[in-house]
DNA sequence: CTGTTAGCGCGTTCAC
DNA sequence: GTGAACGCGCTAACAG
């Protein structure tokens, strides 16, 4: 049953003794086909092993059934969970996903987005970056719904729609919590501020909290570092050596915080008495370490879901929802910062 | 500069006073265009904000420049790291990624693959599942290179190419290591065997090692569980209550193992003296816990790279490499099982 | 309910 | 170096 060259719709039509359109209708589940002919067509498709050509279909209908998703990296759980949420929703309604990563540090984001636009997706989801200039203009004139997600302030002036939370306010809330717990020498560890807007926002939140409480920022204990548990360990050691009487470290990522925590356990430092450790993201590990990590819970999965739903609603011509959705965050106080237990 | 309706190639040609082909040539970097006209065309493209239509181009050239990637889920780091490796390689050579998840437990994998085939990708990467029957036939007759990855034995009869390691041998090696360390009552925790072939293979490896050493398998301490740290904790508790004198637990996933480890620390059980804990995958956390986790290192990133490279080589018409590549695994002995320290 | 006629936007022959 | 013609495989109007 294997044809020498791939079967086309005409071949199916011929075999079923119907017109080409009829085959098209069966495939697109048009109600205007009698059950009898429908069966004939289906049989012919089966016999020929026919697989429709959606690229031709897309050209003709100017709808591709594809959604472009742009994220910094897919290997980082912080992003992959959001992508998974999006993926689940799109899969359930028959859209397919064009996945692109800008890289960290960001590579040629503009080129990626333009390439995607050339594939005529029915919608676009951009997580964690905010295109400007030429790319932004192209996006705007692409005439498709676009949802940006990630940081709220960064997307103050969105191309189209936004689903986000405030990294600034989240970091500020955690820092204020640390202050409330009596900490005064609070260090901060984040990702490279220059090319990571979310990290930059978190760092600003940290600074704002200190400043508002009349505390100066000690630049020697504000660190940038790479990803991974061991980087958190290293950061802890560096900070302790520079400022032995540091009483808290706010890691803008739970993985670092966990890495530091493990090292504290090894060194016999008691957390939070000797030093408080705070994280960010509410990574799964934060809830299981000993002591358990205080963190800022970010609704990563919900962000993906909301973004996907807003996009679908717009694609199906539904009412435009609010252009900007703030999904918020939650300060989760666990053991690692709780210096005032009952 | 924003046209009412999207600019087409003809519009660019008109504006640049050249023929349509010339624009096409410029876009495809054909050498047969004089620098002067080339500039004219580029200028026209810029002025019109022209974005080429790759779906039309794909139809005409019957090359989409897309690679379909199928994985169980993208939220699980075990898979997302492999996808990231693939993504990085394809991005560097200008291919785009069509991402699909079959779900866990697997949903309608066949439908997903057929939908993908309809989009005419230039190649396909299937991780962690082995299509059969109709789907397999369609794949075979799609006439594109296909790399399956995941378990070696599962892919003994591949559709096309394979990059994998042996989950069976990996699990067997770890179990043998445990036996060598003097453990005799070894429990096993894995993912649902019925719908997860990799988990099934690991379980078989565990059983094989015990049997070969003349030990019976105690079915009451062979558990299936869901993903996550806390599931590992629960499994530990269940096993300890059923068989208090268990002397080792082999978790077929580091996340479970870590969850159990944390609980041991809380309960004051010393690892590995009271109970040895072994993991699988070499997740980042395995190297940083206290004690650090023994595990089976799987080259996830390399699998993604190799798979992508093999696909590209075939797409570019290069020699067919070995159809089956065994990337192997590595037994990593750390503290959590090492009962014979120096 | 079914069929006919036109394109969708671009790549690819060929001539010039 | 450039241009005109045709076709990729399918969907969208219309008729009947």
Short mmCIF file of N, CA and C in Angstrom, two decimals, chain A residues 172-229:
data_model
loop_
_atom_site.label_atom_id
_atom_site.label_comp_id
_atom_site.label_asym_id
_atom_site.label_seq_id
_atom_site.Cartn_x
_atom_site.Cartn_y
_atom_site.Cartn_z
N UNK A 172 10.87 43.00 46.87
CA UNK A 172 10.72 44.00 47.94
C UNK A 172 10.02 43.36 49.14
N UNK A 173 8.98 42.59 48.85
CA UNK A 173 8.23 41.95 49.92
C UNK A 173 9.11 41.00 50.73
N UNK A 174 9.94 40.25 50.04
CA UNK A 174 10.81 39.31 50.75
C UNK A 174 11.84 40.07 51.59
N UNK A 175 12.38 41.11 51.02
CA UNK A 175 13.37 41.88 51.77
C UNK A 175 12.74 42.51 53.01
N UNK A 176 11.54 42.99 52.84
CA UNK A 176 10.84 43.58 53.99
C UNK A 176 10.56 42.52 55.06
N UNK A 177 10.25 41.34 54.61
CA UNK A 177 10.03 40.25 55.56
C UNK A 177 11.31 39.98 56.35
N UNK A 178 12.42 39.97 55.65
CA UNK A 178 13.72 39.73 56.29
C UNK A 178 14.00 40.83 57.33
N UNK A 179 13.68 42.06 56.97
CA UNK A 179 13.89 43.18 57.88
C UNK A 179 13.01 43.02 59.11
N UNK A 180 11.81 42.59 58.88
CA UNK A 180 10.86 42.41 59.96
C UNK A 180 11.33 41.33 60.92
N UNK A 181 12.04 40.36 60.37
CA UNK A 181 12.57 39.28 61.20
C UNK A 181 13.81 39.73 61.98
N UNK A 182 14.14 41.00 61.79
CA UNK A 182 15.26 41.54 62.56
C UNK A 182 16.61 41.51 61.85
N UNK A 183 16.63 41.07 60.63
CA UNK A 183 17.89 41.06 59.90
C UNK A 183 18.28 42.48 59.50
N UNK A 184 19.55 42.76 59.54
CA UNK A 184 20.01 44.11 59.18
C UNK A 184 21.10 44.09 58.12
N UNK A 185 21.88 43.05 58.12
CA UNK A 185 22.91 42.93 57.08
C UNK A 185 22.46 41.86 56.10
N UNK A 186 21.74 42.34 55.09
CA UNK A 186 21.14 41.41 54.14
C UNK A 186 21.86 41.43 52.80
N UNK A 187 22.37 40.28 52.42
CA UNK A 187 23.07 40.19 51.13
C UNK A 187 22.06 39.81 50.04
N UNK A 188 22.45 40.05 48.79
CA UNK A 188 21.57 39.72 47.67
C UNK A 188 22.35 39.00 46.59
N UNK A 189 21.76 37.94 46.08
CA UNK A 189 22.38 37.20 44.99
C UNK A 189 21.39 37.06 43.84
N UNK A 190 21.81 37.48 42.65
CA UNK A 190 20.91 37.39 41.50
C UNK A 190 21.64 37.03 40.23
N UNK A 191 20.87 36.90 39.18
CA UNK A 191 21.44 36.61 37.89
C UNK A 191 21.97 37.92 37.30
N UNK A 192 22.78 37.81 36.27
CA UNK A 192 23.38 39.00 35.67
C UNK A 192 22.32 40.08 35.39
N UNK A 193 22.46 41.20 36.04
CA UNK A 193 21.44 42.25 35.94
C UNK A 193 21.38 42.89 34.56
N UNK A 194 22.54 42.92 33.93
CA UNK A 194 22.59 43.66 32.66
C UNK A 194 21.74 43.03 31.58
N UNK A 195 21.70 41.71 31.53
CA UNK A 195 20.92 41.11 30.45
C UNK A 195 19.71 40.32 30.92
N UNK A 196 19.41 40.44 32.19
CA UNK A 196 18.23 39.75 32.68
C UNK A 196 17.33 40.75 33.41
N UNK A 197 16.30 41.17 32.73
CA UNK A 197 15.43 42.20 33.27
C UNK A 197 14.72 41.76 34.55
N UNK A 198 14.36 40.50 34.62
CA UNK A 198 13.68 40.01 35.81
C UNK A 198 14.61 40.10 37.01
N UNK A 199 15.84 39.69 36.78
CA UNK A 199 16.81 39.75 37.85
C UNK A 199 17.07 41.20 38.27
N UNK A 200 17.10 42.04 37.28
CA UNK A 200 17.32 43.46 37.55
C UNK A 200 16.19 44.02 38.41
N UNK A 201 14.98 43.62 38.07
CA UNK A 201 13.82 44.10 38.82
C UNK A 201 13.86 43.60 40.26
N UNK A 202 14.28 42.35 40.43
CA UNK A 202 14.36 41.80 41.79
C UNK A 202 15.39 42.56 42.61
N UNK A 203 16.47 42.85 41.97
CA UNK A 203 17.52 43.58 42.66
C UNK A 203 17.05 44.97 43.05
N UNK A 204 16.28 45.60 42.18
CA UNK A 204 15.74 46.92 42.51
C UNK A 204 14.79 46.83 43.69
N UNK A 205 14.01 45.76 43.73
CA UNK A 205 13.08 45.58 44.85
C UNK A 205 13.83 45.47 46.16
N UNK A 206 14.90 44.72 46.11
CA UNK A 206 15.75 44.54 47.30
C UNK A 206 16.30 45.90 47.77
N UNK A 207 16.83 46.64 46.81
CA UNK A 207 17.39 47.95 47.15
C UNK A 207 16.34 48.90 47.70
N UNK A 208 15.17 48.88 47.06
CA UNK A 208 14.11 49.78 47.48
C UNK A 208 13.71 49.54 48.93
N UNK A 209 13.60 48.26 49.28
CA UNK A 209 13.19 47.93 50.65
C UNK A 209 14.22 48.44 51.65
N UNK A 210 15.49 48.19 51.35
CA UNK A 210 16.53 48.65 52.26
C UNK A 210 16.49 50.17 52.40
N UNK A 211 16.44 50.84 51.28
CA UNK A 211 16.46 52.30 51.28
C UNK A 211 15.29 52.87 52.06
N UNK A 212 14.13 52.32 51.82
CA UNK A 212 12.95 52.83 52.52
C UNK A 212 13.04 52.65 54.03
N UNK A 213 13.84 51.66 54.43
CA UNK A 213 14.02 51.45 55.86
C UNK A 213 15.26 52.17 56.37
N UNK A 214 15.79 53.05 55.55
CA UNK A 214 16.93 53.85 55.97
C UNK A 214 18.24 53.10 56.05
N UNK A 215 18.28 51.94 55.38
CA UNK A 215 19.53 51.18 55.39
C UNK A 215 20.31 51.39 54.10
N UNK A 216 21.62 51.42 54.23
CA UNK A 216 22.45 51.58 53.03
C UNK A 216 22.69 50.21 52.41
N UNK A 217 22.88 50.19 51.09
CA UNK A 217 23.17 48.93 50.41
C UNK A 217 24.68 48.72 50.39
N UNK A 218 25.11 47.60 50.95
CA UNK A 218 26.53 47.28 50.92
C UNK A 218 26.84 46.55 49.62
N UNK A 219 27.45 47.27 48.68
CA UNK A 219 27.65 46.72 47.34
C UNK A 219 28.53 45.47 47.33
N UNK A 220 29.29 45.29 48.36
CA UNK A 220 30.19 44.13 48.37
C UNK A 220 29.44 42.82 48.60
N UNK A 221 28.20 42.94 49.05
CA UNK A 221 27.44 41.70 49.24
C UNK A 221 26.20 41.65 48.35
N UNK A 222 26.32 42.34 47.20
CA UNK A 222 25.31 42.20 46.16
C UNK A 222 26.01 41.50 45.00
N UNK A 223 25.64 40.24 44.77
CA UNK A 223 26.39 39.42 43.81
C UNK A 223 25.56 39.00 42.60
N UNK A 224 26.27 38.84 41.49
CA UNK A 224 25.65 38.25 40.31
C UNK A 224 26.27 36.88 40.11
N UNK A 225 25.47 35.88 39.82
CA UNK A 225 26.12 34.61 39.53
C UNK A 225 25.37 33.75 38.55
N UNK A 226 26.03 32.68 38.10
CA UNK A 226 25.43 31.76 37.14
C UNK A 226 24.46 30.82 37.84
N UNK A 227 23.78 30.02 37.03
CA UNK A 227 22.77 29.12 37.58
C UNK A 227 23.36 27.88 38.23
N UNK A 228 22.62 27.28 39.13
CA UNK A 228 23.03 26.00 39.69
C UNK A 228 23.24 26.01 41.19
N UNK A 229 23.06 24.84 41.78
CA UNK A 229 23.21 24.69 43.23
C UNK A 229 24.57 25.16 43.71
#
